[in-house]
XYZ file of N, CA and C in Angstrom:
486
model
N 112.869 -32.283 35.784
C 111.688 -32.964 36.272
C 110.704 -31.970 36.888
N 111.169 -30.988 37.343
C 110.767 -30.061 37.840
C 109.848 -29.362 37.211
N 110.515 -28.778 35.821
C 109.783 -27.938 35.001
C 108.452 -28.720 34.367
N 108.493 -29.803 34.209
C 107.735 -30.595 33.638
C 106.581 -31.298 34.454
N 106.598 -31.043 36.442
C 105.465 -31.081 37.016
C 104.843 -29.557 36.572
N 105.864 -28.472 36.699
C 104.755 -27.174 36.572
C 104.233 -27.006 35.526
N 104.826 -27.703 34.377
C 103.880 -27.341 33.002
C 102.715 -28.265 32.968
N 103.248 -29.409 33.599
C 101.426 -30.309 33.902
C 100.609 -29.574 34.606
N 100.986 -28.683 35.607
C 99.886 -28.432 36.835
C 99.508 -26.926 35.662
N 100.480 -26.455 35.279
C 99.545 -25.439 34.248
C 98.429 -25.736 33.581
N 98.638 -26.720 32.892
C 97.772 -27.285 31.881
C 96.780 -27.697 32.390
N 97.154 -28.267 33.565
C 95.668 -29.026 34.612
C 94.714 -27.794 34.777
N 95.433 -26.534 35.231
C 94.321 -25.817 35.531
C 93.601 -24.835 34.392
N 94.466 -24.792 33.166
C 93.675 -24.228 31.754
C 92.752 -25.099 31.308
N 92.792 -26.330 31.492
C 91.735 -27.298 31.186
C 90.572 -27.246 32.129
N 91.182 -26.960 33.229
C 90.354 -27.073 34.025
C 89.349 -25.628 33.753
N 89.768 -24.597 33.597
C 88.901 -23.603 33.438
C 88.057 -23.380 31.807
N 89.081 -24.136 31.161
C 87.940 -24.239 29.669
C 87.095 -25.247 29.676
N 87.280 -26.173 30.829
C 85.997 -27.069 30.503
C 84.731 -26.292 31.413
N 84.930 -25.236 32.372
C 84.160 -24.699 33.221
C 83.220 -23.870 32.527
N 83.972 -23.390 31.239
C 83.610 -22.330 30.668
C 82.414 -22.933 29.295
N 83.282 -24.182 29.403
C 82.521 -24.793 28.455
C 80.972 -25.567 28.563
N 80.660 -25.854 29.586
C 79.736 -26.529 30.587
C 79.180 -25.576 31.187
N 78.823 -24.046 31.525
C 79.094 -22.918 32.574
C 77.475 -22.906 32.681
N 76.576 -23.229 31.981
C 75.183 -23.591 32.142
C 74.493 -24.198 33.001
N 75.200 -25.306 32.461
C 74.893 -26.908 33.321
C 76.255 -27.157 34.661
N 76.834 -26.214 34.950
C 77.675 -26.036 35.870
C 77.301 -25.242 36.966
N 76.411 -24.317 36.702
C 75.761 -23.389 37.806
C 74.408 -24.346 37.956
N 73.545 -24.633 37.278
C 72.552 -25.500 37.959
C 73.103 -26.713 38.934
N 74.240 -26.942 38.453
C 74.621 -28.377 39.417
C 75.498 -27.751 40.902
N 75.856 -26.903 40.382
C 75.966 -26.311 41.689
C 74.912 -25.716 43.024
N 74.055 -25.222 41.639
C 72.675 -24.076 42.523
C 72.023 -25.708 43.000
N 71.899 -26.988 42.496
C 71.456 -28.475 43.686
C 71.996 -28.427 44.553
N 73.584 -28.227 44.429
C 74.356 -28.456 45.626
C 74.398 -27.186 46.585
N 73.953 -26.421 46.246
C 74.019 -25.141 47.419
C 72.480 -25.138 48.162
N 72.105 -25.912 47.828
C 70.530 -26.432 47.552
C 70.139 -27.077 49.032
N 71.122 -28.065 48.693
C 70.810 -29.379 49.858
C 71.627 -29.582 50.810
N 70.911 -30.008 51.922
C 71.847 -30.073 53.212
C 73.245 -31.160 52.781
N 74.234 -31.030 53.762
C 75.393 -31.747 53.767
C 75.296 -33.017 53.819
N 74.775 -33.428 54.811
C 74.149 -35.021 54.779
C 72.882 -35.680 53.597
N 72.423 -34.978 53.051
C 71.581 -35.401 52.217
C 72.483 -35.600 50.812
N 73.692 -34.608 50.556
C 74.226 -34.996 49.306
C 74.673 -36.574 49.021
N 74.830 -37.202 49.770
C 74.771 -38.766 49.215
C 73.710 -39.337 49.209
N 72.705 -38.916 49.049
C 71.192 -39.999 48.802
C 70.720 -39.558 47.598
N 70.955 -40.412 46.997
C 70.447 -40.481 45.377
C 69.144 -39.532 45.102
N 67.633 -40.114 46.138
C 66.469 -39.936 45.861
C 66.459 -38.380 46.457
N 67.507 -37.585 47.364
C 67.492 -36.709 47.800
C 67.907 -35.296 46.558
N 69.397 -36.197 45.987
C 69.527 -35.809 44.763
C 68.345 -35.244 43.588
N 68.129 -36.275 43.739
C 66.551 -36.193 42.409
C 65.967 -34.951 42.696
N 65.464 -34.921 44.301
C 64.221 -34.096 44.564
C 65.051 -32.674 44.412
N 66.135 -32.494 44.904
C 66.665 -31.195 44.673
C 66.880 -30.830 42.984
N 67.032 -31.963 42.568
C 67.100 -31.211 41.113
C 65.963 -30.588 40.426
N 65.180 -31.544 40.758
C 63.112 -31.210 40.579
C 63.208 -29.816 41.162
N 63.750 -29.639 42.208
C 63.575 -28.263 42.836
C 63.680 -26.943 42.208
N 65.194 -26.807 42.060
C 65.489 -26.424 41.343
C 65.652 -26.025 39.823
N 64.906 -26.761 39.335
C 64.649 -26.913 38.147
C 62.851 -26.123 37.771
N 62.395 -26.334 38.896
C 61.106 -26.344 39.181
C 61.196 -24.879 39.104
N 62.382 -23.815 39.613
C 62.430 -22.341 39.876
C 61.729 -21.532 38.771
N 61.076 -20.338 39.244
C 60.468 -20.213 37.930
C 61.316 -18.599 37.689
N 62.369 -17.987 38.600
C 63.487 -17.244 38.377
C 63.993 -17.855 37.170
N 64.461 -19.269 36.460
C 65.511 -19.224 35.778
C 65.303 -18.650 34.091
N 66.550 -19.008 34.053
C 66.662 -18.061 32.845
C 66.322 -18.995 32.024
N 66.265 -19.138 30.123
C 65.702 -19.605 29.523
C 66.895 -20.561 29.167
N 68.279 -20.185 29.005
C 69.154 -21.017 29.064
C 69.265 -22.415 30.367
N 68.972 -21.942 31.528
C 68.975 -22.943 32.484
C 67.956 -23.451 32.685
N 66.706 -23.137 31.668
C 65.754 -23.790 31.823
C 65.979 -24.948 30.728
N 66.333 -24.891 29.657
C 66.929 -25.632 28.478
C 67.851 -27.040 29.266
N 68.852 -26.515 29.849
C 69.866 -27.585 30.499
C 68.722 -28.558 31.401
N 68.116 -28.176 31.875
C 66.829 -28.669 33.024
C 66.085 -29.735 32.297
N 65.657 -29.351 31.179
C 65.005 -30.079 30.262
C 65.679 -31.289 29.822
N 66.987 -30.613 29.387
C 67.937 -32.122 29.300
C 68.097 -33.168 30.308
N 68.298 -32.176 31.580
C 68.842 -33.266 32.820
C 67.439 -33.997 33.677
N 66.806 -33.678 32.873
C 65.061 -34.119 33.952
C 65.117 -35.232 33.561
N 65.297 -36.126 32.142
C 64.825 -37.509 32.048
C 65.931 -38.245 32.370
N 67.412 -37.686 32.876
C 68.699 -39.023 33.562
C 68.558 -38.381 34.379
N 67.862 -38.158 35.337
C 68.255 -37.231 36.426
C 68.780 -38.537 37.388
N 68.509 -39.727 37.628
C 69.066 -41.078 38.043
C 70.702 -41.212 37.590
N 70.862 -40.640 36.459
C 72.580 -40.824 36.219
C 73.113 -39.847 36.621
N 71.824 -38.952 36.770
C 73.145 -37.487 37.404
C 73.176 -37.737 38.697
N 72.496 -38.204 39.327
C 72.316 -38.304 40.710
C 73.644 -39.154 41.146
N 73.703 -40.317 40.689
C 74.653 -40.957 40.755
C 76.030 -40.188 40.908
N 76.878 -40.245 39.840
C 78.426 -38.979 40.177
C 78.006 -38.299 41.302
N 77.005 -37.460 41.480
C 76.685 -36.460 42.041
C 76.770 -36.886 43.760
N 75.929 -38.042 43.941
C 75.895 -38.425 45.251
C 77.369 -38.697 45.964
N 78.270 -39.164 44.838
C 79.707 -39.640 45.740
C 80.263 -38.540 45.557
N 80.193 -37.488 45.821
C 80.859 -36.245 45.618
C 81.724 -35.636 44.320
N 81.724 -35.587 43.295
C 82.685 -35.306 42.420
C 81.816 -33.796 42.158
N 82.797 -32.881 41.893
C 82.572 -32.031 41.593
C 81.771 -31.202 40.291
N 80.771 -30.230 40.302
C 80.090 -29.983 39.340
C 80.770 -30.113 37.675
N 81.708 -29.241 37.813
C 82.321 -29.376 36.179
C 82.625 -30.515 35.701
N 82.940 -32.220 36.799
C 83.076 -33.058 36.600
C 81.621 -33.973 36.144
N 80.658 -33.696 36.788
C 79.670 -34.288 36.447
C 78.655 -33.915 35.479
N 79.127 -32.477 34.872
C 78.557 -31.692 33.876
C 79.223 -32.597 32.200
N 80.519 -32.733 32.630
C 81.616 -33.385 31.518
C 80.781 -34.831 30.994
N 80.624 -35.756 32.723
C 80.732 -36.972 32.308
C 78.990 -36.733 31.630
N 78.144 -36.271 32.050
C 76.846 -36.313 31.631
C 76.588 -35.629 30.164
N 77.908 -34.895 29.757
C 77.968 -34.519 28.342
C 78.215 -35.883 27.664
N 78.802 -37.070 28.186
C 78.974 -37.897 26.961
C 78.035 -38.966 26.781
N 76.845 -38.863 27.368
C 75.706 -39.362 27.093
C 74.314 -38.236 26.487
N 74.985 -36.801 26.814
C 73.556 -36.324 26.085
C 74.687 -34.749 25.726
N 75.526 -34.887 24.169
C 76.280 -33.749 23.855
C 75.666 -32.572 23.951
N 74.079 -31.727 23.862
C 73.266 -30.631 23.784
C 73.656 -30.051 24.797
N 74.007 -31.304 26.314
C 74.292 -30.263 27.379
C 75.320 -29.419 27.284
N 76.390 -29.760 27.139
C 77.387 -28.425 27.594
C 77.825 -27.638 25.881
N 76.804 -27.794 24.716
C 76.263 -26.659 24.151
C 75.701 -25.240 24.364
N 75.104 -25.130 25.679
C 74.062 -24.389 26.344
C 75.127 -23.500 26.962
N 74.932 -22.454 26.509
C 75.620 -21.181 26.839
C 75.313 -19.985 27.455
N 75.465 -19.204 28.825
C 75.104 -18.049 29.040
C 75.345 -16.999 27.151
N 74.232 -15.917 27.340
C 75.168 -14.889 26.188
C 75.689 -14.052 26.886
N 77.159 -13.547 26.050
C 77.611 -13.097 25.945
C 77.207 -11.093 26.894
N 78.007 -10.970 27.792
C 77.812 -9.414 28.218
C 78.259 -8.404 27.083
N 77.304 -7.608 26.452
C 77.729 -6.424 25.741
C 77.616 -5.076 25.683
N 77.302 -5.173 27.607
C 76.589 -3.645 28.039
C 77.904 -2.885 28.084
N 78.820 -2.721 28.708
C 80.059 -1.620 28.776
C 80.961 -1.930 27.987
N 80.291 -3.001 26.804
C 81.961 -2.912 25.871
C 82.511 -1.711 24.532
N 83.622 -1.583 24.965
C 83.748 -0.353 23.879
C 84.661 -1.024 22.204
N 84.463 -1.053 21.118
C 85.063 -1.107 20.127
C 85.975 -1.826 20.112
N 87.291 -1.686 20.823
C 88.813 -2.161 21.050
C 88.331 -3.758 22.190
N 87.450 -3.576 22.258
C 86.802 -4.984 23.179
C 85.868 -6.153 22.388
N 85.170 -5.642 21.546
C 84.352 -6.160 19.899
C 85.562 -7.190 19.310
N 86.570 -6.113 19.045
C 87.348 -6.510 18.088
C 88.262 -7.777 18.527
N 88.456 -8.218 19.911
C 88.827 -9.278 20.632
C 87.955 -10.331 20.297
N 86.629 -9.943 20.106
C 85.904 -11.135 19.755
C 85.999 -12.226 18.906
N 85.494 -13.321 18.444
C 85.732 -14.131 17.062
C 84.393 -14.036 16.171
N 83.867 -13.951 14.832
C 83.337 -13.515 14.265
C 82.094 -14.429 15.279
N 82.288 -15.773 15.254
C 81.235 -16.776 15.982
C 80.419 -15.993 17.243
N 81.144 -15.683 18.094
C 80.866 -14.977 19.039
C 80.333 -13.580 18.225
N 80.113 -12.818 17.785
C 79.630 -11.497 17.122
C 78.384 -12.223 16.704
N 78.338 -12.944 15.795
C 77.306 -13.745 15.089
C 75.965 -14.256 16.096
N 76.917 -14.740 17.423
C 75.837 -15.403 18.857
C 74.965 -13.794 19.204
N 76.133 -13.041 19.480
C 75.495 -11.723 19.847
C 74.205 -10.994 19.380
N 74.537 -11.069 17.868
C 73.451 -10.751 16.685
C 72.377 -11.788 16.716
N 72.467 -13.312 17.162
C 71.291 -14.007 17.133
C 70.415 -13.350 18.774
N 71.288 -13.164 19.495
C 70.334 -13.032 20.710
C 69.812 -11.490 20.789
N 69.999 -10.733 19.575
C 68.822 -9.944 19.416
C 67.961 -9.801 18.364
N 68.087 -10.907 17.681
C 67.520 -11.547 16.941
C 67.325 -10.426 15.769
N 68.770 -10.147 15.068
C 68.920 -9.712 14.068
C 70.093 -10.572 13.306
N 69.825 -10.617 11.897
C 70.973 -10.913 11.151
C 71.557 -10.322 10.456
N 73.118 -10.458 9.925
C 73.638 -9.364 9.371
C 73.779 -10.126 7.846
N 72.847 -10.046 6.986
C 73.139 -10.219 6.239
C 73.714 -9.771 4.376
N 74.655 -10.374 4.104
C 76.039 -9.718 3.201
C 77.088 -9.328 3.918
N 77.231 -9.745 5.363
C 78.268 -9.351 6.477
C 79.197 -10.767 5.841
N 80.888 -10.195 5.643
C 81.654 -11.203 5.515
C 83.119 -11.088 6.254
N 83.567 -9.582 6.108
C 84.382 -9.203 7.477
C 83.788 -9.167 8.438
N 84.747 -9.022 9.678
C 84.448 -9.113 10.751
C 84.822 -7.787 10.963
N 85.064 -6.990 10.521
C 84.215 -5.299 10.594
C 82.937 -4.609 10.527
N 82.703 -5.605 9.446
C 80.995 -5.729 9.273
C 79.998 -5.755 10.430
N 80.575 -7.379 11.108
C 79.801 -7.732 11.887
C 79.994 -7.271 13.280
N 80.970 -6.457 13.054
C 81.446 -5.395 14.769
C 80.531 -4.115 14.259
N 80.102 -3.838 13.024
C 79.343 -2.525 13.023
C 78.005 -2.725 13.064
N 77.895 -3.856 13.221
C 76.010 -4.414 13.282
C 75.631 -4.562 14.470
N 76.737 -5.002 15.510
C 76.610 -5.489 16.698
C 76.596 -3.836 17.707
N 77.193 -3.115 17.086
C 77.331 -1.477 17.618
C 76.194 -1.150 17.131
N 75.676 -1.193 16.164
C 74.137 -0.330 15.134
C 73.352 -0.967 16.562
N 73.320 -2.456 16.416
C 71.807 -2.770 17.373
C 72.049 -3.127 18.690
N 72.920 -1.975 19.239
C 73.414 -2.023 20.973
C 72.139 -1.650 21.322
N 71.040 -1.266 20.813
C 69.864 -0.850 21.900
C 69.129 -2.134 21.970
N 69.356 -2.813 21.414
C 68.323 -4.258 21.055
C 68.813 -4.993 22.567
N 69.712 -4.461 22.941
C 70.316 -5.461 23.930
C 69.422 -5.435 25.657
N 69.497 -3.930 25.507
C 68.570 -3.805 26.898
C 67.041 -4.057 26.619
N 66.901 -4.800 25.581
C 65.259 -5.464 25.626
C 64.987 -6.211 25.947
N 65.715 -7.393 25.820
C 66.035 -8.659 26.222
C 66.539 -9.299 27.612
């Protein structure tokens, strides 16, 4: 009985970190509300709202968290909701994915400043492929994934442009 609470509580927390990872967009904005607003204000709906406007409003963000923003501006009333009775960001990132799926699509990219070769090759071709879109090159006639680890090395300078 034993072994079989710790393999649940394993699983609880691998889920728990792939859905973090999976949402990690719309998981830091719902956090950056909540680091946002005073303690007593997190249960007022309309308080909710205005911090999200706020935040959203930043003109620091990145183009990815500006994307998630865009999504969450017209329910910002349903996000508010979860949000006000306390449940936690990755939780309210989840439930607000199953009314609008684009959100937890939205992905930081990928870091490829100190990676060396033997670190590429960990990758999955998908991920190589994201890399190559966000410097907006394609590799095309690339069908190994040798290929597309030597395209992603060719246009390592493309990276500090962006």
């Amino acid at each position: 009985m034993r072994s079989f609470a710790f393999v649940a509580a394993i699983l609880a927390l691998t889920s728990t970190a792939s859905a973090a990872k999976e949402c990690e967009v719309c998981t830091k904005i719902m956090q950056d509300v909540r680091d946002s607003m005073a303690k007593g204000d997190i249960s007022k709906k309309d308080k909710v709202e205005a911090a999200i406007g706020a935040v959203c409003a930043n003109e620091k963000l990145s183009s990815r968290e500006k994307k998630v923003c865009y999504y969450i501006d017209p329910i910002k009333r349903s996000v508010a909701q979860p949000f006000s009775t306390g449940i936690p960001a990755e939780r309210v990132c989840k439930r607000i994915n199953q009314s609008n799926p684009e959100i937890c699509t939205v992905k930081f990219p990928i870091k490829t400043e100190k990676m060396e070769k033997k670190d590429l090759t960990k990758l999955r071709v998908k991920q190589l492929k994201s890399i190559l879109g966000d410097r907006g090159v394609e590799c095309k006639g690339c069908i190994e994934k040798e290929e597309f680890i030597k395209k992603v090395e060719d246009t390592a300078h493309l990276d500090s442009e962006f």
